[in-house]
Amino acid sequence: MASLPGLNDSLHPADLGVDLNEPKHVSITAGSEWRVDVPQESKLTIKVHSGVAEIFGTELASDVPYVFQGTKFAVYAVEDAEFEWTSPELTSHSISSDTNMKFIYNVHFALEKLRVSSFEGPRVLIVGESCTGKTSLAKTLCAYAIKFKAHQPMMVNLNPQECIYSPPGCLTATPISDVIDVSSSTWGQSMTSGATKLHNKQPIVKSFGLEQISENKERYVSTFQQLANAVRGRVQNDSTVRRSGLIIDTPPLGQLSDDFSELKEIIYQFKVNAVVVCAKDDTLALKLNEHLPVETLAIVRLPTSSGVVQTDDVYKRALQRNAIREYFYGDFNTVLSPYTIGVDSDMITVWQPKSVLVQSDSQDDLLPVEINASNLQHALVAISYASRRSSSEEVSASPILGFALIMDVNDTKRKLRVLLPVPGLLPDKAMILTAYRYLE
Ligand SMILES: Nc1ncnc2c1ncn2[C@@H]1O[C@H](COP(=O)(O)OP(=O)(O)OP(=O)(O)O)[C@@H](O)[C@H]1O
């Protein structure tokens, strides 16, 4: 039948005889990977039937369903593998043998050699421009480190837009003591989640609070200095973590100063002894070789895999939203019950990090926030350990107790509704406003 004007074949109704939930079977040969892009609103279930397959270094158990939502990844076949997948809306997937896995193996075995030859493990800094596979490499190296030996590498995340065992806006350091949750975009549950399917992790969390590092570079530097201090303490007291070393993921280089000043400070603070440059060619590695203290550093380049996807802001925001939701409500494996409380507006004190986007003559790093709906409605706030009446410097230097979400601000009644991850009264502590909002 000829199409009506303005209508074409793509508008024909779907064939109702096709069962979209019917599992499809895929076989991948050793050394190849199945790349997939799961949209936010869609789910994908994978079950391995035979062979050895892994996702960013973590091996998948046989005949166990893994569920994914709103994520991009690859299933890599270490040995010929067969698996089934089910997803009603999955459109984008492909198989490729063009991977950078042999280079990743080389880096891993070089790190392994350092771990067995010294009590002080390798301290690796991963750098590169945006979307060059830095975080995927960090995850793979952590997963390989714990695969065969009782190592506990410390995963340090210095990209505040990334959510690794934390909501967005944080810099974190987490000893990877057990298997990484491959289905979770935040790498798995942390201590806040209570009982979890997999062993939960204990991150050290510092809140930067702003979205862009360029809004306040001094605060960014002082936040990672505080984190480095905490990491030093942990490494000194834990010989397993010390021997396993640090894997440090960084923000895209474009977000840092052109003179590499923050990078040099990171290298100094975390006593970095190896730099892995994720890039398609040698240009950046050669430049870093000129500017960084090469006497104490080994610099190597890891070619970026053709599978790495150029993600956009919409995708990154969706991951940040998911991380906030997971922090309070859990995921489909572990559902949490957060707790809403009512508070008077004069019972809370909120500060916000100084930003070039907010005009102020103050020299302080934190500025007081007026409690009203336009400032706080739906805002994610960090609860500090500093008491409500502490000075701005004390709050700025204080560790983070946890996060709360301001659900509602009633300016007329001067009341707020606040969501906390655990039941109880709102702690009598100062809060720091983050740049992140969450609307259910
Ligand atoms: N081999 C692969 N197949 C499919 N997707 C991949 C592969 N490797 C990485 N990705 C995806 O590509 C995206 C970008 O990778 P990744 O986050 O590792 O880069 P990045 O350099 O850390 O990015 P950013 O600069 O944003 O921090 C991620 O969504 C990641 O899951």
PDB file of C-alpha atoms in Angstrom, residues 77-358:
ATOM      1  CA  ALA A  77      35.656 -12.129  26.328  1.00  0.00           C
ATOM      2  CA  VAL A  78      38.799 -13.421  28.052  1.00  0.00           C
ATOM      3  CA  GLU A  79      37.926 -16.861  26.643  1.00  0.00           C
ATOM      4  CA  ASP A  80      35.292 -17.545  23.971  1.00  0.00           C
ATOM      5  CA  ALA A  81      32.047 -16.682  25.737  1.00  0.00           C
ATOM      6  CA  GLU A  82      28.337 -17.151  25.135  1.00  0.00           C
ATOM      7  CA  PHE A  83      25.669 -15.153  26.885  1.00  0.00           C
ATOM      8  CA  GLU A  84      22.065 -14.116  26.500  1.00  0.00           C
ATOM      9  CA  TRP A  85      20.681 -10.611  26.749  1.00  0.00           C
ATOM     10  CA  THR A  86      17.174  -9.303  27.155  1.00  0.00           C
ATOM     11  CA  SER A  87      16.061  -5.752  26.610  1.00  0.00           C
ATOM     12  CA  PRO A  88      12.899  -4.453  24.996  1.00  0.00           C
ATOM     13  CA  GLU A  89      14.420  -1.202  23.696  1.00  0.00           C
ATOM     14  CA  LEU A  90      18.128  -1.844  23.143  1.00  0.00           C
ATOM     15  CA  THR A  91      19.115  -0.462  19.735  1.00  0.00           C
ATOM     16  CA  SER A  92      22.844   0.235  19.887  1.00  0.00           C
ATOM     17  CA  HIS A  93      25.243  -2.703  20.267  1.00  0.00           C
ATOM     18  CA  SER A  94      28.176  -4.111  18.312  1.00  0.00           C
ATOM     19  CA  ILE A  95      31.068  -6.573  18.556  1.00  0.00           C
ATOM     20  CA  SER A  96      34.655  -5.415  18.042  1.00  0.00           C
ATOM     21  CA  SER A  97      38.104  -6.938  18.380  1.00  0.00           C
ATOM     22  CA  ASP A  98      39.771  -3.494  18.300  1.00  0.00           C
ATOM     23  CA  THR A  99      40.445  -3.145  22.036  1.00  0.00           C
ATOM     24  CA  ASN A 100      43.349  -1.831  24.134  1.00  0.00           C
ATOM     25  CA  MET A 101      43.243  -4.780  26.545  1.00  0.00           C
ATOM     26  CA  LYS A 102      46.788  -6.021  25.854  1.00  0.00           C
ATOM     27  CA  PHE A 103      48.113  -2.579  26.872  1.00  0.00           C
ATOM     28  CA  ILE A 104      45.974  -2.663  30.038  1.00  0.00           C
ATOM     29  CA  TYR A 105      47.396  -6.124  30.858  1.00  0.00           C
ATOM     30  CA  ASN A 106      50.903  -4.691  30.469  1.00  0.00           C
ATOM     31  CA  VAL A 107      50.147  -1.830  32.873  1.00  0.00           C
ATOM     32  CA  HIS A 108      48.523  -4.240  35.347  1.00  0.00           C
ATOM     33  CA  PHE A 109      51.462  -6.679  35.356  1.00  0.00           C
ATOM     34  CA  ALA A 110      53.940  -3.810  35.740  1.00  0.00           C
ATOM     35  CA  LEU A 111      51.955  -2.630  38.811  1.00  0.00           C
ATOM     36  CA  GLU A 112      51.773  -6.194  40.131  1.00  0.00           C
ATOM     37  CA  LYS A 113      55.573  -6.434  39.923  1.00  0.00           C
ATOM     38  CA  LEU A 114      55.905  -3.265  41.999  1.00  0.00           C
ATOM     39  CA  ARG A 115      53.434  -4.617  44.574  1.00  0.00           C
ATOM     40  CA  VAL A 116      55.421  -7.807  45.147  1.00  0.00           C
ATOM     41  CA  SER A 117      58.814  -6.092  45.197  1.00  0.00           C
ATOM     42  CA  SER A 118      58.135  -3.429  47.822  1.00  0.00           C
ATOM     43  CA  PHE A 119      56.028  -2.673  50.892  1.00  0.00           C
ATOM     44  CA  GLU A 120      55.152   0.658  49.278  1.00  0.00           C
ATOM     45  CA  GLY A 121      52.853  -0.130  46.352  1.00  0.00           C
ATOM     46  CA  PRO A 122      52.602   1.857  43.113  1.00  0.00           C
ATOM     47  CA  ARG A 123      50.834   5.223  43.182  1.00  0.00           C
ATOM     48  CA  VAL A 124      49.411   5.636  39.728  1.00  0.00           C
ATOM     49  CA  LEU A 125      47.922   8.831  38.338  1.00  0.00           C
ATOM     50  CA  ILE A 126      45.631   8.459  35.326  1.00  0.00           C
ATOM     51  CA  VAL A 127      45.397  11.597  33.176  1.00  0.00           C
ATOM     52  CA  GLY A 128      43.933  12.541  29.801  1.00  0.00           C
ATOM     53  CA  GLU A 129      41.491  14.763  27.997  1.00  0.00           C
ATOM     54  CA  SER A 130      37.732  14.283  28.301  1.00  0.00           C
ATOM     55  CA  CYS A 131      36.369  10.820  27.414  1.00  0.00           C
ATOM     56  CA  THR A 132      39.665   9.059  26.802  1.00  0.00           C
ATOM     57  CA  GLY A 133      38.854   6.048  28.996  1.00  0.00           C
ATOM     58  CA  LYS A 134      40.441   7.234  32.292  1.00  0.00           C
ATOM     59  CA  THR A 135      37.699   6.021  34.625  1.00  0.00           C
ATOM     60  CA  SER A 136      37.251   2.736  32.742  1.00  0.00           C
ATOM     61  CA  LEU A 137      41.008   2.104  33.079  1.00  0.00           C
ATOM     62  CA  ALA A 138      40.946   2.931  36.807  1.00  0.00           C
ATOM     63  CA  LYS A 139      38.077   0.497  37.311  1.00  0.00           C
ATOM     64  CA  THR A 140      39.802  -2.256  35.312  1.00  0.00           C
ATOM     65  CA  LEU A 141      43.108  -1.834  37.185  1.00  0.00           C
ATOM     66  CA  CYS A 142      41.300  -1.985  40.562  1.00  0.00           C
ATOM     67  CA  ALA A 143      39.359  -5.082  39.482  1.00  0.00           C
ATOM     68  CA  TYR A 144      42.529  -6.858  38.263  1.00  0.00           C
ATOM     69  CA  ALA A 145      44.446  -5.957  41.434  1.00  0.00           C
ATOM     70  CA  ILE A 146      41.943  -7.836  43.630  1.00  0.00           C
ATOM     71  CA  LYS A 147      41.385 -10.710  41.206  1.00  0.00           C
ATOM     72  CA  PHE A 148      44.151 -13.129  42.187  1.00  0.00           C
ATOM     73  CA  LYS A 149      45.772 -11.677  45.319  1.00  0.00           C
ATOM     74  CA  ALA A 150      44.481 -10.257  48.587  1.00  0.00           C
ATOM     75  CA  HIS A 151      45.255  -6.677  47.536  1.00  0.00           C
ATOM     76  CA  GLN A 152      43.204  -3.628  48.502  1.00  0.00           C
ATOM     77  CA  PRO A 153      44.129  -0.800  46.128  1.00  0.00           C
ATOM     78  CA  MET A 154      42.896   2.630  47.152  1.00  0.00           C
ATOM     79  CA  MET A 155      40.732   4.083  44.372  1.00  0.00           C
ATOM     80  CA  VAL A 156      41.059   7.865  44.504  1.00  0.00           C
ATOM     81  CA  ASN A 157      38.563   9.924  42.505  1.00  0.00           C
ATOM     82  CA  LEU A 158      39.606  13.542  41.952  1.00  0.00           C
ATOM     83  CA  ASN A 159      36.867  14.342  39.426  1.00  0.00           C
ATOM     84  CA  PRO A 160      33.997  15.987  41.345  1.00  0.00           C
ATOM     85  CA  GLN A 161      31.581  15.377  38.450  1.00  0.00           C
ATOM     86  CA  GLU A 162      32.143  11.636  38.709  1.00  0.00           C
ATOM     87  CA  CYS A 163      30.182   9.667  41.335  1.00  0.00           C
ATOM     88  CA  ILE A 164      32.324   6.849  42.737  1.00  0.00           C
ATOM     89  CA  TYR A 165      30.788   5.477  45.953  1.00  0.00           C
ATOM     90  CA  SER A 166      29.376   8.981  46.566  1.00  0.00           C
ATOM     91  CA  PRO A 167      26.899  11.568  45.341  1.00  0.00           C
ATOM     92  CA  PRO A 168      28.252  14.134  42.826  1.00  0.00           C
ATOM     93  CA  GLY A 169      30.446  17.052  43.899  1.00  0.00           C
ATOM     94  CA  CYS A 170      32.805  14.913  46.026  1.00  0.00           C
ATOM     95  CA  LEU A 171      36.409  13.794  45.928  1.00  0.00           C
ATOM     96  CA  THR A 172      36.753  10.296  47.351  1.00  0.00           C
ATOM     97  CA  ALA A 173      39.283   7.625  48.297  1.00  0.00           C
ATOM     98  CA  THR A 174      38.025   4.065  48.696  1.00  0.00           C
ATOM     99  CA  PRO A 175      39.981   0.907  49.529  1.00  0.00           C
ATOM    100  CA  ILE A 176      38.669  -1.665  47.034  1.00  0.00           C
ATOM    101  CA  SER A 177      38.415  -4.585  49.409  1.00  0.00           C
ATOM    102  CA  ASP A 178      36.089  -6.763  47.374  1.00  0.00           C
ATOM    103  CA  VAL A 179      34.466  -7.209  43.987  1.00  0.00           C
ATOM    104  CA  ILE A 180      33.152  -4.076  42.212  1.00  0.00           C
ATOM    105  CA  ASP A 181      29.418  -4.048  41.417  1.00  0.00           C
ATOM    106  CA  VAL A 182      29.451  -4.011  37.602  1.00  0.00           C
ATOM    107  CA  SER A 183      25.783  -3.045  37.301  1.00  0.00           C
ATOM    108  CA  SER A 184      26.094   0.094  39.410  1.00  0.00           C
ATOM    109  CA  SER A 185      27.201   3.388  37.862  1.00  0.00           C
ATOM    110  CA  THR A 186      28.529   4.443  41.296  1.00  0.00           C
ATOM    111  CA  TRP A 187      30.658   1.237  41.407  1.00  0.00           C
ATOM    112  CA  GLY A 188      28.491  -0.223  44.190  1.00  0.00           C
ATOM    113  CA  GLN A 189      27.159   0.456  47.629  1.00  0.00           C
ATOM    114  CA  SER A 190      28.967   2.242  50.416  1.00  0.00           C
ATOM    115  CA  MET A 191      28.538   2.000  54.195  1.00  0.00           C
ATOM    116  CA  THR A 192      25.378   4.162  54.073  1.00  0.00           C
ATOM    117  CA  SER A 193      23.469   1.419  52.307  1.00  0.00           C
ATOM    118  CA  GLY A 194      23.199  -1.036  55.234  1.00  0.00           C
ATOM    119  CA  ALA A 195      22.819  -4.686  54.191  1.00  0.00           C
ATOM    120  CA  THR A 196      23.888  -5.105  50.563  1.00  0.00           C
ATOM    121  CA  LYS A 197      24.233  -7.930  48.073  1.00  0.00           C
ATOM    122  CA  LEU A 198      27.981  -7.395  47.687  1.00  0.00           C
ATOM    123  CA  HIS A 199      30.473  -6.361  50.353  1.00  0.00           C
ATOM    124  CA  ASN A 200      30.063  -2.585  50.770  1.00  0.00           C
ATOM    125  CA  LYS A 201      32.974  -0.167  50.673  1.00  0.00           C
ATOM    126  CA  GLN A 202      34.090   2.555  53.087  1.00  0.00           C
ATOM    127  CA  PRO A 203      34.955   5.681  51.124  1.00  0.00           C
ATOM    128  CA  ILE A 204      36.741   8.700  52.575  1.00  0.00           C
ATOM    129  CA  VAL A 205      34.633  11.574  51.228  1.00  0.00           C
ATOM    130  CA  LYS A 206      35.471  15.284  50.886  1.00  0.00           C
ATOM    131  CA  SER A 207      32.810  17.597  49.502  1.00  0.00           C
ATOM    132  CA  PHE A 208      33.963  20.096  46.859  1.00  0.00           C
ATOM    133  CA  GLY A 209      30.341  21.096  46.291  1.00  0.00           C
ATOM    134  CA  LEU A 210      30.689  23.051  43.041  1.00  0.00           C
ATOM    135  CA  GLU A 211      30.052  21.696  39.587  1.00  0.00           C
ATOM    136  CA  GLN A 212      33.043  23.107  37.711  1.00  0.00           C
ATOM    137  CA  ILE A 213      36.580  23.123  39.123  1.00  0.00           C
ATOM    138  CA  SER A 214      37.143  26.489  37.372  1.00  0.00           C
ATOM    139  CA  GLU A 215      34.528  28.088  39.691  1.00  0.00           C
ATOM    140  CA  ASN A 216      36.996  27.921  42.586  1.00  0.00           C
ATOM    141  CA  LYS A 217      40.350  26.280  41.859  1.00  0.00           C
ATOM    142  CA  GLU A 218      41.756  27.129  45.327  1.00  0.00           C
ATOM    143  CA  ARG A 219      38.902  25.223  46.949  1.00  0.00           C
ATOM    144  CA  TYR A 220      39.506  22.298  44.594  1.00  0.00           C
ATOM    145  CA  VAL A 221      43.179  22.196  45.576  1.00  0.00           C
ATOM    146  CA  SER A 222      42.443  22.493  49.305  1.00  0.00           C
ATOM    147  CA  THR A 223      39.775  19.729  49.012  1.00  0.00           C
ATOM    148  CA  PHE A 224      42.205  17.251  47.423  1.00  0.00           C
ATOM    149  CA  GLN A 225      44.906  18.275  49.929  1.00  0.00           C
ATOM    150  CA  GLN A 226      42.486  17.340  52.747  1.00  0.00           C
ATOM    151  CA  LEU A 227      41.762  14.057  50.975  1.00  0.00           C
ATOM    152  CA  ALA A 228      45.489  13.352  50.534  1.00  0.00           C
ATOM    153  CA  ASN A 229      45.954  13.924  54.274  1.00  0.00           C
ATOM    154  CA  ALA A 230      43.255  11.387  55.101  1.00  0.00           C
ATOM    155  CA  VAL A 231      44.723   8.927  52.567  1.00  0.00           C
ATOM    156  CA  ARG A 232      48.179   9.294  54.168  1.00  0.00           C
ATOM    157  CA  GLY A 233      46.678   8.346  57.546  1.00  0.00           C
ATOM    158  CA  ARG A 234      44.902   5.310  56.107  1.00  0.00           C
ATOM    159  CA  VAL A 235      47.931   4.113  54.148  1.00  0.00           C
ATOM    160  CA  GLN A 236      50.224   4.471  57.178  1.00  0.00           C
ATOM    161  CA  ASN A 237      47.953   2.337  59.344  1.00  0.00           C
ATOM    162  CA  ASP A 238      47.044  -0.332  56.817  1.00  0.00           C
ATOM    163  CA  SER A 239      49.881  -2.359  55.354  1.00  0.00           C
ATOM    164  CA  THR A 240      47.611  -4.144  52.825  1.00  0.00           C
ATOM    165  CA  VAL A 241      46.420  -0.848  51.339  1.00  0.00           C
ATOM    166  CA  ARG A 242      49.974   0.545  51.466  1.00  0.00           C
ATOM    167  CA  ARG A 243      51.361  -2.400  49.509  1.00  0.00           C
ATOM    168  CA  SER A 244      48.457  -2.404  47.010  1.00  0.00           C
ATOM    169  CA  GLY A 245      48.993   1.285  46.209  1.00  0.00           C
ATOM    170  CA  LEU A 246      46.789   4.036  44.840  1.00  0.00           C
ATOM    171  CA  ILE A 247      44.919   4.303  41.531  1.00  0.00           C
ATOM    172  CA  ILE A 248      44.066   7.985  41.020  1.00  0.00           C
ATOM    173  CA  ASP A 249      41.459   9.101  38.467  1.00  0.00           C
ATOM    174  CA  THR A 250      41.548  12.779  37.504  1.00  0.00           C
ATOM    175  CA  PRO A 251      39.221  15.289  35.830  1.00  0.00           C
ATOM    176  CA  PRO A 252      39.651  15.912  32.080  1.00  0.00           C
ATOM    177  CA  LEU A 253      42.879  17.929  31.646  1.00  0.00           C
ATOM    178  CA  GLY A 254      40.936  20.763  29.991  1.00  0.00           C
ATOM    179  CA  GLN A 255      39.379  21.528  33.396  1.00  0.00           C
ATOM    180  CA  LEU A 256      42.781  22.111  35.031  1.00  0.00           C
ATOM    181  CA  SER A 257      45.337  24.915  34.546  1.00  0.00           C
ATOM    182  CA  ASP A 258      47.472  24.894  31.399  1.00  0.00           C
ATOM    183  CA  ASP A 259      50.675  25.099  33.484  1.00  0.00           C
ATOM    184  CA  PHE A 260      49.758  21.723  35.114  1.00  0.00           C
ATOM    185  CA  SER A 261      49.988  23.343  38.573  1.00  0.00           C
ATOM    186  CA  GLU A 262      47.124  21.256  40.047  1.00  0.00           C
ATOM    187  CA  LEU A 263      48.569  18.107  38.501  1.00  0.00           C
ATOM    188  CA  LYS A 264      51.981  18.829  40.061  1.00  0.00           C
ATOM    189  CA  GLU A 265      50.305  19.398  43.440  1.00  0.00           C
ATOM    190  CA  ILE A 266      48.379  16.098  43.103  1.00  0.00           C
ATOM    191  CA  ILE A 267      51.664  14.299  42.305  1.00  0.00           C
ATOM    192  CA  TYR A 268      53.286  15.875  45.372  1.00  0.00           C
ATOM    193  CA  GLN A 269      50.363  15.294  47.757  1.00  0.00           C
ATOM    194  CA  PHE A 270      49.714  11.671  46.811  1.00  0.00           C
ATOM    195  CA  LYS A 271      53.421  10.846  46.255  1.00  0.00           C
ATOM    196  CA  VAL A 272      52.625   9.637  42.737  1.00  0.00           C
ATOM    197  CA  ASN A 273      55.350   7.530  41.107  1.00  0.00           C
ATOM    198  CA  ALA A 274      53.713   6.572  37.820  1.00  0.00           C
ATOM    199  CA  VAL A 275      51.537   8.491  35.352  1.00  0.00           C
ATOM    200  CA  VAL A 276      49.387   6.753  32.754  1.00  0.00           C
ATOM    201  CA  VAL A 277      48.356   9.090  29.949  1.00  0.00           C
ATOM    202  CA  CYS A 278      45.150   8.020  28.184  1.00  0.00           C
ATOM    203  CA  ALA A 279      45.366   9.432  24.669  1.00  0.00           C
ATOM    204  CA  LYS A 280      45.156   8.467  21.014  1.00  0.00           C
ATOM    205  CA  ASP A 281      48.704   9.745  20.286  1.00  0.00           C
ATOM    206  CA  ASP A 282      51.919  10.734  22.094  1.00  0.00           C
ATOM    207  CA  THR A 283      51.478  14.549  22.073  1.00  0.00           C
ATOM    208  CA  LEU A 284      50.184  14.886  25.626  1.00  0.00           C
ATOM    209  CA  ALA A 285      52.608  12.325  27.080  1.00  0.00           C
ATOM    210  CA  LEU A 286      55.551  14.225  25.538  1.00  0.00           C
ATOM    211  CA  LYS A 287      54.243  17.535  26.906  1.00  0.00           C
ATOM    212  CA  LEU A 288      53.849  16.064  30.391  1.00  0.00           C
ATOM    213  CA  ASN A 289      57.328  14.624  30.120  1.00  0.00           C
ATOM    214  CA  GLU A 290      58.624  18.207  29.796  1.00  0.00           C
ATOM    215  CA  HIS A 291      56.606  19.693  32.649  1.00  0.00           C
ATOM    216  CA  LEU A 292      56.326  17.014  35.350  1.00  0.00           C
ATOM    217  CA  PRO A 293      59.129  15.940  37.738  1.00  0.00           C
ATOM    218  CA  VAL A 294      60.245  12.978  35.612  1.00  0.00           C
ATOM    219  CA  GLU A 295      63.155  12.120  37.960  1.00  0.00           C
ATOM    220  CA  THR A 296      60.646  10.522  40.336  1.00  0.00           C
ATOM    221  CA  LEU A 297      58.014   9.507  37.805  1.00  0.00           C
ATOM    222  CA  ALA A 298      57.488   6.894  35.108  1.00  0.00           C
ATOM    223  CA  ILE A 299      55.208   8.261  32.361  1.00  0.00           C
ATOM    224  CA  VAL A 300      53.532   5.821  29.982  1.00  0.00           C
ATOM    225  CA  ARG A 301      50.817   6.269  27.376  1.00  0.00           C
ATOM    226  CA  LEU A 302      47.862   3.937  27.065  1.00  0.00           C
ATOM    227  CA  PRO A 303      46.138   4.087  23.665  1.00  0.00           C
ATOM    228  CA  THR A 304      42.448   4.937  24.003  1.00  0.00           C
ATOM    229  CA  SER A 305      40.190   2.062  22.942  1.00  0.00           C
ATOM    230  CA  SER A 306      37.895   2.648  19.961  1.00  0.00           C
ATOM    231  CA  GLY A 307      35.047   1.584  22.299  1.00  0.00           C
ATOM    232  CA  VAL A 308      35.282   4.665  24.547  1.00  0.00           C
ATOM    233  CA  VAL A 309      32.193   6.788  23.995  1.00  0.00           C
ATOM    234  CA  GLN A 310      32.117  10.607  23.843  1.00  0.00           C
ATOM    235  CA  THR A 311      29.505  11.219  26.523  1.00  0.00           C
ATOM    236  CA  ASP A 312      27.588  14.507  26.694  1.00  0.00           C
ATOM    237  CA  ASP A 313      26.386  16.655  29.595  1.00  0.00           C
ATOM    238  CA  VAL A 314      22.892  15.139  29.481  1.00  0.00           C
ATOM    239  CA  TYR A 315      24.354  11.663  30.068  1.00  0.00           C
ATOM    240  CA  LYS A 316      26.672  12.889  32.855  1.00  0.00           C
ATOM    241  CA  ARG A 317      23.765  14.661  34.580  1.00  0.00           C
ATOM    242  CA  ALA A 318      21.657  11.489  34.379  1.00  0.00           C
ATOM    243  CA  LEU A 319      24.480   9.555  36.115  1.00  0.00           C
ATOM    244  CA  GLN A 320      24.691  12.263  38.805  1.00  0.00           C
ATOM    245  CA  ARG A 321      20.905  12.114  39.327  1.00  0.00           C
ATOM    246  CA  ASN A 322      21.108   8.314  39.627  1.00  0.00           C
ATOM    247  CA  ALA A 323      23.910   8.640  42.202  1.00  0.00           C
ATOM    248  CA  ILE A 324      21.826  11.019  44.363  1.00  0.00           C
ATOM    249  CA  ARG A 325      18.795   8.715  44.087  1.00  0.00           C
ATOM    250  CA  GLU A 326      20.931   5.680  44.969  1.00  0.00           C
ATOM    251  CA  TYR A 327      22.383   7.444  48.015  1.00  0.00           C
ATOM    252  CA  PHE A 328      18.926   7.988  49.518  1.00  0.00           C
ATOM    253  CA  TYR A 329      16.735   5.308  47.963  1.00  0.00           C
ATOM    254  CA  GLY A 330      19.153   2.521  46.947  1.00  0.00           C
ATOM    255  CA  ASP A 331      18.877   0.650  43.645  1.00  0.00           C
ATOM    256  CA  PHE A 332      16.741  -2.196  42.353  1.00  0.00           C
ATOM    257  CA  ASN A 333      18.842  -4.718  44.299  1.00  0.00           C
ATOM    258  CA  THR A 334      18.950  -2.863  47.606  1.00  0.00           C
ATOM    259  CA  VAL A 335      15.983  -0.610  48.309  1.00  0.00           C
ATOM    260  CA  LEU A 336      16.641   1.851  51.152  1.00  0.00           C
ATOM    261  CA  SER A 337      14.150   3.708  53.337  1.00  0.00           C
ATOM    262  CA  PRO A 338      15.237   7.303  53.838  1.00  0.00           C
ATOM    263  CA  TYR A 339      13.599   9.435  56.473  1.00  0.00           C
ATOM    264  CA  THR A 340      11.921  12.834  56.108  1.00  0.00           C
ATOM    265  CA  ILE A 341      11.890  15.291  58.993  1.00  0.00           C
ATOM    266  CA  GLY A 342      10.496  18.785  59.479  1.00  0.00           C
ATOM    267  CA  VAL A 343      12.776  21.544  60.821  1.00  0.00           C
ATOM    268  CA  ASP A 344      12.398  25.260  61.553  1.00  0.00           C
ATOM    269  CA  SER A 345      14.485  27.470  59.304  1.00  0.00           C
ATOM    270  CA  ASP A 346      16.265  29.047  62.248  1.00  0.00           C
ATOM    271  CA  MET A 347      17.446  25.584  63.322  1.00  0.00           C
ATOM    272  CA  ILE A 348      19.814  25.164  60.391  1.00  0.00           C
ATOM    273  CA  THR A 349      22.949  26.932  59.212  1.00  0.00           C
ATOM    274  CA  VAL A 350      23.985  26.549  55.595  1.00  0.00           C
ATOM    275  CA  TRP A 351      27.183  27.739  53.884  1.00  0.00           C
ATOM    276  CA  GLN A 352      28.018  27.672  50.220  1.00  0.00           C
ATOM    277  CA  PRO A 353      31.425  27.409  48.545  1.00  0.00           C
ATOM    278  CA  LYS A 354      32.586  30.670  47.006  1.00  0.00           C
ATOM    279  CA  SER A 355      32.294  30.596  43.227  1.00  0.00           C
ATOM    280  CA  VAL A 356      33.309  32.969  40.443  1.00  0.00           C
ATOM    281  CA  LEU A 357      29.651  32.797  39.417  1.00  0.00           C
ATOM    282  CA  VAL A 358      28.526  34.417  42.727  1.00  0.00           C
TER     283      VAL A 358
END
